[in-house]
Short mmCIF file of C-alpha atoms (C1' of nucleotides) in Angstrom, two decimals:
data_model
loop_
_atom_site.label_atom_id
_atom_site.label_comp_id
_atom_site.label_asym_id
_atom_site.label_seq_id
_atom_site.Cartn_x
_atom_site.Cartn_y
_atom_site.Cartn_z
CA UNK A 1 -26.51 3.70 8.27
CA UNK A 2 -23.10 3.75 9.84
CA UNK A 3 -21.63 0.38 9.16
CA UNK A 4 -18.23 0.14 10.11
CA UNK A 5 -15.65 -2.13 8.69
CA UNK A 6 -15.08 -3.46 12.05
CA UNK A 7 -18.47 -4.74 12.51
CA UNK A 8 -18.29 -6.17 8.59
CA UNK A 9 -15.79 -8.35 9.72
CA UNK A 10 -17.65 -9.71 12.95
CA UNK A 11 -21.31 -10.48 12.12
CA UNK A 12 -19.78 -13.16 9.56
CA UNK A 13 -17.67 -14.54 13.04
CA UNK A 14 -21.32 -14.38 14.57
CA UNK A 15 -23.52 -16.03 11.78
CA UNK A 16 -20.55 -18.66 11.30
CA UNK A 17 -20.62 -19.74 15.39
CA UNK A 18 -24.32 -19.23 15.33
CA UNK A 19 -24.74 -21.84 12.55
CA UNK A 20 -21.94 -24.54 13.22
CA UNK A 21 -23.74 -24.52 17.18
CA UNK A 22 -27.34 -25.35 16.82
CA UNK A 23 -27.42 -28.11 18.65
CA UNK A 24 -26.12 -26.19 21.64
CA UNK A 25 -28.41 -23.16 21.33
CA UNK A 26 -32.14 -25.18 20.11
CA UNK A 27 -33.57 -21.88 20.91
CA UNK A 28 -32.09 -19.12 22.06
CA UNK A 29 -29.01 -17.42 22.68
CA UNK A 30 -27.62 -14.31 24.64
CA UNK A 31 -25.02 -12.02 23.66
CA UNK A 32 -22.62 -13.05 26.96
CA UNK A 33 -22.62 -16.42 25.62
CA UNK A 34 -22.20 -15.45 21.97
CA UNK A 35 -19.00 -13.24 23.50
CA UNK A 36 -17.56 -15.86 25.60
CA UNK A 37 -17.59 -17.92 23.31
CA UNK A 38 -15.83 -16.26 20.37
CA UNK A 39 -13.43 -14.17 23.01
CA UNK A 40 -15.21 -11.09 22.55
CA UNK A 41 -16.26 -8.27 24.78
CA UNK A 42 -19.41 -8.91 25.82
CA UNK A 43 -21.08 -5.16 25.65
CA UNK A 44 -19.30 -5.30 21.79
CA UNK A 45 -21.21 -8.34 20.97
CA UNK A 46 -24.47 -6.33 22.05
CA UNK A 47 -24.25 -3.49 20.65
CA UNK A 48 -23.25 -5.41 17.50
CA UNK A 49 -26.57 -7.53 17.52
CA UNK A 50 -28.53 -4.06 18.20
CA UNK A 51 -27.35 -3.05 14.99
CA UNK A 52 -28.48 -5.71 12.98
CA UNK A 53 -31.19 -7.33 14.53
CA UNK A 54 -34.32 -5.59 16.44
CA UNK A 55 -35.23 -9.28 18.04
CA UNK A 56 -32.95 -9.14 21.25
CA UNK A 57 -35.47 -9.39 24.14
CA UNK A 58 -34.47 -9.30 27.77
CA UNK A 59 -34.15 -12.15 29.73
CA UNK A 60 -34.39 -14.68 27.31
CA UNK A 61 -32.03 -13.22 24.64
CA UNK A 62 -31.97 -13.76 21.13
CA UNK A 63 -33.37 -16.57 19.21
CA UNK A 64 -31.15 -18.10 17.03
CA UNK A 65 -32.85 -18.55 13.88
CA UNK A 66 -34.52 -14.66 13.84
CA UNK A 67 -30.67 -13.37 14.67
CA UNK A 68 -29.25 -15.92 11.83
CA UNK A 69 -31.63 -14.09 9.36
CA UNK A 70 -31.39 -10.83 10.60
CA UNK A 71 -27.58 -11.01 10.24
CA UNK A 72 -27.74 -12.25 6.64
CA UNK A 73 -30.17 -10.33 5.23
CA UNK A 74 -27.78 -7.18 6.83
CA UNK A 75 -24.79 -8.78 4.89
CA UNK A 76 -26.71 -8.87 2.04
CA UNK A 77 -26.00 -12.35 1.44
CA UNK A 78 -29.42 -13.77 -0.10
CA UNK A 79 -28.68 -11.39 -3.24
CA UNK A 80 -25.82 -12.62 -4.90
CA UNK A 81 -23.37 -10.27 -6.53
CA UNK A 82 -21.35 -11.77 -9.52
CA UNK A 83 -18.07 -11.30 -10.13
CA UNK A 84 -14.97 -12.74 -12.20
CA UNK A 85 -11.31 -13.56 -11.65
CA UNK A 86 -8.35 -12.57 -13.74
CA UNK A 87 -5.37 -15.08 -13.25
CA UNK A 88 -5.93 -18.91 -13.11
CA UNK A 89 -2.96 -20.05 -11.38
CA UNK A 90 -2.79 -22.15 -8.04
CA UNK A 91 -4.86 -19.34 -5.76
CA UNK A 92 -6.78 -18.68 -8.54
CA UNK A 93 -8.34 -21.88 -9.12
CA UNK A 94 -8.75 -22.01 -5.08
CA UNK A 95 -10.69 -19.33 -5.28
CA UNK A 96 -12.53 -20.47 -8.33
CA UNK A 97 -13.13 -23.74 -6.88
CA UNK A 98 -14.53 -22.29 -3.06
CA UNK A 99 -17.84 -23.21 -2.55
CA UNK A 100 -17.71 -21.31 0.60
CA UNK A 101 -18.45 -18.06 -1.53
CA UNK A 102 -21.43 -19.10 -2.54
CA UNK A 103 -23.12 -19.11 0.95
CA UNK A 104 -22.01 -15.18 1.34
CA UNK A 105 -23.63 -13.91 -1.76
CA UNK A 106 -20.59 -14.23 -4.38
CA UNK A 107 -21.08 -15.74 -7.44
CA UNK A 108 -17.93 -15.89 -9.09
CA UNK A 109 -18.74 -16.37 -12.77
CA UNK A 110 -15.68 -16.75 -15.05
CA UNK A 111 -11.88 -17.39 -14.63
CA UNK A 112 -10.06 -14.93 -16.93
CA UNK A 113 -5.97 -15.90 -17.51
CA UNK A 114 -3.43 -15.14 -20.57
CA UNK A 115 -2.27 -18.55 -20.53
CA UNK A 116 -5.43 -19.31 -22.21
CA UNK A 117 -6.08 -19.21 -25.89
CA UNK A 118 -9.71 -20.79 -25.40
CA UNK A 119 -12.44 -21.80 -22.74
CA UNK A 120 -10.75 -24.18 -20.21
CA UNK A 121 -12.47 -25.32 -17.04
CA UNK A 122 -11.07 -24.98 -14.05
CA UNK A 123 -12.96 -27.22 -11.13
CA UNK A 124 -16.68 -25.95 -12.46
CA UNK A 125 -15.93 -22.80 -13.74
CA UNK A 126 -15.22 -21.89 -17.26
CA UNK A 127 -11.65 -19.80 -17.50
CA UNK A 128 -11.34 -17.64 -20.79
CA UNK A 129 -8.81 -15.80 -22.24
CA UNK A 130 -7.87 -11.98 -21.55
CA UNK A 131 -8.88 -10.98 -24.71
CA UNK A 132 -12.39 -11.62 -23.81
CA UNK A 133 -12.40 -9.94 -20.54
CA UNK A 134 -13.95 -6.49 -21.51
CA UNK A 135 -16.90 -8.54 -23.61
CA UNK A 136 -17.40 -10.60 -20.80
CA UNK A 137 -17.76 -7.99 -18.47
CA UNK A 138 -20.19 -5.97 -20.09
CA UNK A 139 -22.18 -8.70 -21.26
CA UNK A 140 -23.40 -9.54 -17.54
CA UNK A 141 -22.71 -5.98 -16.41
CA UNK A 142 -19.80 -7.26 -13.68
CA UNK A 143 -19.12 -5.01 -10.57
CA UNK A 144 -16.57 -6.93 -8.88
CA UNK A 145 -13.49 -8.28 -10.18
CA UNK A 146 -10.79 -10.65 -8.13
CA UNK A 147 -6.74 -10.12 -9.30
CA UNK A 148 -5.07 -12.90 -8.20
CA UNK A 149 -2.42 -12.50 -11.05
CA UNK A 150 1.65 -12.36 -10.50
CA UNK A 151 2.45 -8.71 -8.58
CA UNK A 152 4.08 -7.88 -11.73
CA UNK A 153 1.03 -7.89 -14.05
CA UNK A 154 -1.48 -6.51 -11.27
CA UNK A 155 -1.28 -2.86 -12.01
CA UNK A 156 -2.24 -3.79 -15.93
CA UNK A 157 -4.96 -6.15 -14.58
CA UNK A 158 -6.67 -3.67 -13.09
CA UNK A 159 -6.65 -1.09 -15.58
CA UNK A 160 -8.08 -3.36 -17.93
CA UNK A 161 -10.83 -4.46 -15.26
CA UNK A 162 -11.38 -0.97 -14.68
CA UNK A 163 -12.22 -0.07 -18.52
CA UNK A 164 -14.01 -3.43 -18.46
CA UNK A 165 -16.65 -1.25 -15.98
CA UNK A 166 -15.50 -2.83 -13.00
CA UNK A 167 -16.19 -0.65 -10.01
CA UNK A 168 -14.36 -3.22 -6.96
CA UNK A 169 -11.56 -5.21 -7.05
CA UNK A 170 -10.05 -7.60 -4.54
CA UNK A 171 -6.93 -7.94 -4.99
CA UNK A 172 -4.04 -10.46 -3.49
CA UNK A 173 -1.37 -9.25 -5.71
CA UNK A 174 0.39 -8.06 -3.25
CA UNK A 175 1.05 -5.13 -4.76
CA UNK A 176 -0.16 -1.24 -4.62
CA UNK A 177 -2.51 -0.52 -7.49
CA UNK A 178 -2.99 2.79 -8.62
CA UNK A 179 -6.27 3.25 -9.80
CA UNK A 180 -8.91 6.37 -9.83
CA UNK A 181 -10.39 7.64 -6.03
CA UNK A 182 -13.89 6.34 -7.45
CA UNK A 183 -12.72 2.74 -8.26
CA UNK A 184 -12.91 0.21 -4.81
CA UNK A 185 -10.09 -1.66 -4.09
CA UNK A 186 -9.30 -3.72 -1.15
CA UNK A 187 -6.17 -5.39 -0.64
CA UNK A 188 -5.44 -9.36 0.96
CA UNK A 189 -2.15 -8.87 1.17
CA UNK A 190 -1.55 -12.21 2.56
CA UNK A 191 2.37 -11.23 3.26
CA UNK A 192 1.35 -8.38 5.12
CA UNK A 193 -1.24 -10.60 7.26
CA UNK A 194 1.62 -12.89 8.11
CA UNK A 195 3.64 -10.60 8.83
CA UNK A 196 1.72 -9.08 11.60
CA UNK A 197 1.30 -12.24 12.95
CA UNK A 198 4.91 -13.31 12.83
CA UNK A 199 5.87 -9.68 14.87
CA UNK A 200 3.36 -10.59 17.39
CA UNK A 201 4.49 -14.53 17.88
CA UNK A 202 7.86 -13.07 18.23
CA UNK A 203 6.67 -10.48 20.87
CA UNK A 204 5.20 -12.72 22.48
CA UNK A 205 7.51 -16.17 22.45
CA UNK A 206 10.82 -14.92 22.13
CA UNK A 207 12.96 -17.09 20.26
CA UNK A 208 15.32 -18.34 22.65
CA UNK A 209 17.97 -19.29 19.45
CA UNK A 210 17.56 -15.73 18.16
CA UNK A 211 19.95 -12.40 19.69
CA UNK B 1 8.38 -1.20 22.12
CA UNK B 2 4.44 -0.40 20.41
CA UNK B 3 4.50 -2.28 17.63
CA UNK B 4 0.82 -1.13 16.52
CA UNK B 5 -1.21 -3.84 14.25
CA UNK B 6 -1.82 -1.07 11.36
CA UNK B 7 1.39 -0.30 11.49
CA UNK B 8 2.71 -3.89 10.71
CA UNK B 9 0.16 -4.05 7.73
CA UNK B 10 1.52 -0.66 6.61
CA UNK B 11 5.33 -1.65 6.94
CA UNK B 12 5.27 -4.17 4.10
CA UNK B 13 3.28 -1.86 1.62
CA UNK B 14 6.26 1.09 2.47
CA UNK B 15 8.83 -2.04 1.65
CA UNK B 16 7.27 -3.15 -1.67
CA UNK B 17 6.28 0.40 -3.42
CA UNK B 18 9.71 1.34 -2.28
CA UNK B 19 11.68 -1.78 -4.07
CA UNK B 20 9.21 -1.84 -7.04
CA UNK B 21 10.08 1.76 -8.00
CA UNK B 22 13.85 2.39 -7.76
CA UNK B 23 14.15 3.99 -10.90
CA UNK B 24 11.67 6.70 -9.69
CA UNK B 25 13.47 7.25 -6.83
CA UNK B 26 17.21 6.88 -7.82
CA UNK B 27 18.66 8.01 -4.22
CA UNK B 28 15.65 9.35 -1.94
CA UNK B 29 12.57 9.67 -1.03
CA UNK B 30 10.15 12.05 0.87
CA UNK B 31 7.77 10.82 3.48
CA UNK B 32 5.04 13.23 1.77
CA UNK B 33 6.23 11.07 -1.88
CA UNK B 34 5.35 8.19 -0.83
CA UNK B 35 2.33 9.15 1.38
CA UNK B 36 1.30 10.16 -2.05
CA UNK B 37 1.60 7.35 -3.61
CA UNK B 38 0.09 4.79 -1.81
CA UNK B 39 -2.54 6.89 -1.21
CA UNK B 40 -2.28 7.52 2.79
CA UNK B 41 -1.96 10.53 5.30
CA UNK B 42 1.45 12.26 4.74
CA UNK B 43 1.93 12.99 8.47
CA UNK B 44 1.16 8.96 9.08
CA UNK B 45 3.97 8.03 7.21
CA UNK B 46 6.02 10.36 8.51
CA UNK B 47 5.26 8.75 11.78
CA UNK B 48 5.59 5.54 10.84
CA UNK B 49 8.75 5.76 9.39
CA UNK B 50 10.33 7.71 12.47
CA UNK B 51 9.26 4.53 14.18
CA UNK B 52 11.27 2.04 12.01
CA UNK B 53 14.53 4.31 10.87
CA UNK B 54 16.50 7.11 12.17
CA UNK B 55 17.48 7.98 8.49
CA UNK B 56 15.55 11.07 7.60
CA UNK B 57 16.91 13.92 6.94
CA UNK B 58 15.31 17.29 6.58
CA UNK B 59 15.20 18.82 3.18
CA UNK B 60 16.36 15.26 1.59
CA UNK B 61 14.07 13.18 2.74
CA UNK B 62 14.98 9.50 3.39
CA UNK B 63 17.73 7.91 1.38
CA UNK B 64 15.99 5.03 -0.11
CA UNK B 65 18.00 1.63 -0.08
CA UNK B 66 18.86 2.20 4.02
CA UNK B 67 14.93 3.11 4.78
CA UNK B 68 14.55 -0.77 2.55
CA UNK B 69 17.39 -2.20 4.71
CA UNK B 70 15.82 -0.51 8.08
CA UNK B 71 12.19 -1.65 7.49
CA UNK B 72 13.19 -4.91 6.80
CA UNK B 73 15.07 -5.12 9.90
CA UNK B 74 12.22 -4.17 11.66
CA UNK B 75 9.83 -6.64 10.14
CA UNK B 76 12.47 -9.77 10.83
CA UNK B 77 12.56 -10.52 7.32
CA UNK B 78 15.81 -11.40 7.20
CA UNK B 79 15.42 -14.01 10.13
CA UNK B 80 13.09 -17.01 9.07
CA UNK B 81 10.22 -18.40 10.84
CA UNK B 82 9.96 -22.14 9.92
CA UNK B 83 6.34 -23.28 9.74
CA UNK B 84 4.53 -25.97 8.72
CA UNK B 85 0.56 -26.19 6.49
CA UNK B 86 -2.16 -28.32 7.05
CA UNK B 87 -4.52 -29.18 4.27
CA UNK B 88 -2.93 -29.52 0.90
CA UNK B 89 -5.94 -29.03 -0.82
CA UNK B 90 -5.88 -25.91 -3.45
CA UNK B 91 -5.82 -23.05 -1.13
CA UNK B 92 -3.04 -25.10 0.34
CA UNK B 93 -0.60 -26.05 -2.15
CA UNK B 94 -1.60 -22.16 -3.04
CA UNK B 95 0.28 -21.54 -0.16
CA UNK B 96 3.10 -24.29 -0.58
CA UNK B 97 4.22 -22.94 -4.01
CA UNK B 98 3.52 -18.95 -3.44
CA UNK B 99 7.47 -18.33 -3.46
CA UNK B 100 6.64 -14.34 -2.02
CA UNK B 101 6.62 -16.12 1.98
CA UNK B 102 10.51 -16.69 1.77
CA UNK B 103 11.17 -12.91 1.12
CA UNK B 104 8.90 -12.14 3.91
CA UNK B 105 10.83 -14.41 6.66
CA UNK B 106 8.22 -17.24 6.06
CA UNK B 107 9.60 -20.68 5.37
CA UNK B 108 7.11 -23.67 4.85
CA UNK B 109 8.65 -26.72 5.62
CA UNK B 110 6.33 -29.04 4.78
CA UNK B 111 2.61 -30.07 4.36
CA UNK B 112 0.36 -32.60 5.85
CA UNK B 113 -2.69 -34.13 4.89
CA UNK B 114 -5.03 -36.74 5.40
CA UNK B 115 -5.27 -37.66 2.39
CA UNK B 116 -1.78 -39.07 2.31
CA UNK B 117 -0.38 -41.96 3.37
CA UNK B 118 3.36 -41.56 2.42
CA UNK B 119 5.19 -38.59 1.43
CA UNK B 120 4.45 -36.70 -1.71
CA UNK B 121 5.55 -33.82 -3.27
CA UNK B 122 3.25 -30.38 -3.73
CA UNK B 123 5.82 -28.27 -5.70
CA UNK B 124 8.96 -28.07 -4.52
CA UNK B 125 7.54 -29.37 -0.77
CA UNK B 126 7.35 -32.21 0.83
CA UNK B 127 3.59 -33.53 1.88
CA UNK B 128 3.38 -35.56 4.50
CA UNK B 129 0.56 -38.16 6.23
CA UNK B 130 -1.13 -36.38 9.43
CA UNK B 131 0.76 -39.27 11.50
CA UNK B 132 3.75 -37.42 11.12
CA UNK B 133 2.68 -34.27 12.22
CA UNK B 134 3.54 -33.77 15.84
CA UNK B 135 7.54 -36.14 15.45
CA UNK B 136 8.02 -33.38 12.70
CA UNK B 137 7.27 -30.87 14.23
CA UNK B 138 9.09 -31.40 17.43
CA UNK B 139 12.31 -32.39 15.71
CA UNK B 140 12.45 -29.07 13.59
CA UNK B 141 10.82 -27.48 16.85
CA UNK B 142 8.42 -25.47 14.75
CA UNK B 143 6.41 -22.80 16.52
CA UNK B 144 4.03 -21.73 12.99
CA UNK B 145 1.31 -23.48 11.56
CA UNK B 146 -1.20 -22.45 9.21
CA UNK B 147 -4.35 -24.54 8.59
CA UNK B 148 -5.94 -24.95 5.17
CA UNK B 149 -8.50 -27.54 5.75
CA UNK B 150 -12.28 -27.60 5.63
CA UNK B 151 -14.12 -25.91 8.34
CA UNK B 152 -15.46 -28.83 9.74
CA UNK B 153 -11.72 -30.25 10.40
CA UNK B 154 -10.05 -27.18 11.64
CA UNK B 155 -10.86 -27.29 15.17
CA UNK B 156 -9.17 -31.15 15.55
CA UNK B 157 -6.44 -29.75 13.36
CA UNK B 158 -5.98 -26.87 16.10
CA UNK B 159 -6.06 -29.13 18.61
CA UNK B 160 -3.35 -31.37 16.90
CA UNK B 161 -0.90 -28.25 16.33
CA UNK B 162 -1.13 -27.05 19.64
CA UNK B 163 -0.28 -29.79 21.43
CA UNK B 164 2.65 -30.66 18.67
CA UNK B 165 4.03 -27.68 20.36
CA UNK B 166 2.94 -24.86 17.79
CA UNK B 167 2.54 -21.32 19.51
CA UNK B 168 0.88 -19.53 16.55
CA UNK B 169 -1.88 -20.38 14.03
CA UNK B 170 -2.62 -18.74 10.81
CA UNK B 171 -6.21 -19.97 10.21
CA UNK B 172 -7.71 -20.07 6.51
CA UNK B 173 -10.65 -22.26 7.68
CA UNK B 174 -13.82 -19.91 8.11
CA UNK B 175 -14.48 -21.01 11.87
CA UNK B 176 -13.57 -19.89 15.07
CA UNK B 177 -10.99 -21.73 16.55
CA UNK B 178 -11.32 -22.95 20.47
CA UNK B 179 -7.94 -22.61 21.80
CA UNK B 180 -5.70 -21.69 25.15
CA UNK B 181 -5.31 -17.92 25.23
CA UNK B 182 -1.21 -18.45 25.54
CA UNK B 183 -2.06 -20.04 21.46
CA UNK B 184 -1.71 -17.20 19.50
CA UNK B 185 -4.19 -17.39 16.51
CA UNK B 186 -5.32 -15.44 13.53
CA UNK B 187 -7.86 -15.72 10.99
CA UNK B 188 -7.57 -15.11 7.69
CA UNK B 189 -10.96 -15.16 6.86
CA UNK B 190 -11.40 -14.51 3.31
CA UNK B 191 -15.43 -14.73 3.11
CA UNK B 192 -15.19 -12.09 6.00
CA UNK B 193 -13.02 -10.56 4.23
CA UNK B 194 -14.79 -10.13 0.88
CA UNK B 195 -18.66 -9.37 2.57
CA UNK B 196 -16.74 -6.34 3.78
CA UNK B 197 -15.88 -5.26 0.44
CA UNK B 198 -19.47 -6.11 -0.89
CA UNK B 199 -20.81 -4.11 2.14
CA UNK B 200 -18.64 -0.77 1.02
CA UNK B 201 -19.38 -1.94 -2.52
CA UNK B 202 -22.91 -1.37 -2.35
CA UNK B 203 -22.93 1.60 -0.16
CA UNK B 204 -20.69 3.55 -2.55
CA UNK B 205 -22.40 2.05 -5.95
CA UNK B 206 -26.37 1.09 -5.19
CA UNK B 207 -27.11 -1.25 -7.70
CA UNK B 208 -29.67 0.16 -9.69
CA UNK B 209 -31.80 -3.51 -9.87
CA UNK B 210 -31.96 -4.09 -6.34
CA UNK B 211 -34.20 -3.08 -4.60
"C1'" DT C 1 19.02 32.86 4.46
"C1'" DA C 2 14.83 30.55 2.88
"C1'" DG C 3 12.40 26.69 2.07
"C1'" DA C 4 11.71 21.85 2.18
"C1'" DT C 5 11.22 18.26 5.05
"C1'" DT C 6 11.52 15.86 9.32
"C1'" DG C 7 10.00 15.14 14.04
"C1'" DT C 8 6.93 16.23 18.02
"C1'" DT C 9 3.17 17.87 20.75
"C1'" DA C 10 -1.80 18.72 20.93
"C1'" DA C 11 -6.50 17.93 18.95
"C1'" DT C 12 -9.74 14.97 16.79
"C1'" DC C 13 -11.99 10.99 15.63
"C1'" DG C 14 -13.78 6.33 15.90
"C1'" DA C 15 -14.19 2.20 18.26
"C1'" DT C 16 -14.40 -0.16 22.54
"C1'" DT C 17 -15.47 -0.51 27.28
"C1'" DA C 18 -17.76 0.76 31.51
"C1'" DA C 19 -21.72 2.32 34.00
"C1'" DC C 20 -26.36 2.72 34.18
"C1'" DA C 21 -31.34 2.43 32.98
"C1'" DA C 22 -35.08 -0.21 30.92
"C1'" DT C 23 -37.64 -4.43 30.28
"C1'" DC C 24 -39.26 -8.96 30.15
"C1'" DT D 1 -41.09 -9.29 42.67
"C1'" DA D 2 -36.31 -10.36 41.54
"C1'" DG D 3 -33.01 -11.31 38.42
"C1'" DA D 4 -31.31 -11.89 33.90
"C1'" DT D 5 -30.58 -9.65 29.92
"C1'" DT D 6 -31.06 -6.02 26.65
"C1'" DG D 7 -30.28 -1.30 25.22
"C1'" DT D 8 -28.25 3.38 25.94
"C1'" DT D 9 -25.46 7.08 27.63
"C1'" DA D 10 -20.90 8.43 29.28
"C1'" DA D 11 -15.85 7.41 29.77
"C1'" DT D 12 -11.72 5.51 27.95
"C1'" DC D 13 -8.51 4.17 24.75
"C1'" DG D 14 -5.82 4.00 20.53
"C1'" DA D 15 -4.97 5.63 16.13
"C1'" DT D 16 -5.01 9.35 12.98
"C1'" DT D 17 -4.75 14.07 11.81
"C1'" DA D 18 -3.58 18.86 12.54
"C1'" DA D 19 -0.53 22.39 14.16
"C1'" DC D 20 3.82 23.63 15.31
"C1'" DA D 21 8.87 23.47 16.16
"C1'" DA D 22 13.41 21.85 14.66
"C1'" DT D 23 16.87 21.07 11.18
"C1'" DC D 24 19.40 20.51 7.11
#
DNA sequence: TAGATTGTTAATCGATTAACAATC
DNA sequence: TAGATTGTTAATCGATTAACAATC
């Protein structure tokens, strides 16, 4: 099926409004309302529901609960995918200590940091040492790995996730990594997010005190 | 001028590759080089750098430390944006140590919480009670704010930036956020964020015990 | 000069929007 | 039935890629 990363990123803005607005919606919902109300186009919305969901029915539009389930079982996020977390430090044990992961399918399972000579916890997780990183991995057969190490140890991070059999990383080192075509790797490069955002606040509010 | 979203995520990755490997590239560089290298089109560098310098030259390329000097003019980074956080929780002070913002034009003033009722520190910054919020930011007249807090608080958080006078919100907190079209907002949403990378995940790797 | 490399103009592609048809 | 709402087909838009021209 043709899911584009585009949609990937709105169906959670969907399920999130859908859930956090029951009491406004007891029973059903319709994909004008769902656009309005999230600033959306409103034949973008549709055609996004049409995807994922096979309940829409004219006139009365969707009901809530079917398109809540239909949207998560799309996104996968009943079956959990486990993954671990190589570098402890202040967004590290953030991320660690999200519960928020939970709900969409991520079970993160270990903290990994080479600060650590032995099992720490960190929040409820257990954070081991490096050296344990490949035994770890391929012990519970790990897919996904999270670098949230300094930029300069990234690039060895992720080799050593990537012999670990790691096959996607998420990384906010904000930092390139060079890795093999058939290795995943998606960047939050939260400088480059801010960034964009500072450009457009400045197109859009001039600063008066700036030339 | 058209100052493209993907091209303000791109901009920064140009920046760092190029000032993390000056001893590859002593004097210049080549559009097609660095296309290479961080893995993009070679003709969409090409045009993105035409956008941001006037400093290539045919047959050398571009001459390194001036396409640094020009893409950093373009992004503002060497004029900073004062801002302020709310929610020092861990994703927050996250963000209140991460010392990467000042190089990128970002500087947090100062955090506030509920949680406090006098000033404390988080790092080197200042956390302050939510009372002080909108006499703070008036008197530094600070247009930036980035909220950290739970989902459930974000929206009264908005609501308390916006009418402290902040133009543009960087949102952490998975919800969407009700607010006056002239409020410019973006959401970082990392659970978004990550069920997209699950999503390509398991289209490119099937795992072999689901069903 | 010849070849590498930039810059530009035209073609393609994907996503969004608009217009319309179907249905409850 | 009439009207609200979905679903689909066609048009638009923006970004990327391809092909070409210019230049050092």
């Amino acid at each position: 099926m043709n899911v584009s990363r585009p949609l990937t990123r709105r169906l959670p803005l969907y399920l999130n409004y859908l859930k956090t607005h029951r009491e406004e919606y007891p029973y059903n919902i319709s994909s004008r309302e769902l656009a309005k109300a999230l600033g959306l186009g409103e034949v973008l919305v549709r055609k996004d529901l049409a995807k994922v969901t096979s309940g829409g029915r004219a006139k009365t539009g969707h009901v809530c609960e079917n398109l809540i389930a239909d949207i998560e079982a799309f996104l996968n996020y009943n079956q959990m995918t486990d993954a671990i977390l190589v570098g402890a430090g202040k967004l590290g044990q953030a991320l660690l200590g999200y519960s928020g992961f939970e709900k969409v399918g991520l079970n993160i399972l270990a903290g990994f940091d080479i600060a650590v000579s032995k099992k720490q916890m960190a929040g409820s997780k257990p954070v081991y040492p490096m050296s344990q990183l490949e035994s770890f991995c391929r012990k519970h057969n790990v897919r996904l790995g999270i670098i949230t190490v300094p930029p300069d140890q990234a690039q060895v991070v992720c080799y050593a996730l990537i012999s670990s059999g790691i096959l996607a990383i998420w990384n906010f080192a904000p930092v390139h990594l060079d890795a093999p075509v058939d290795v995943l790797i998606q960047n939050e490069n939260l400088a480059a997010s801010l960034t964009a955002l500072r450009m457009n606040m400045e197109a859009r509010f001039p600063n008066p005190q700036d030339p």
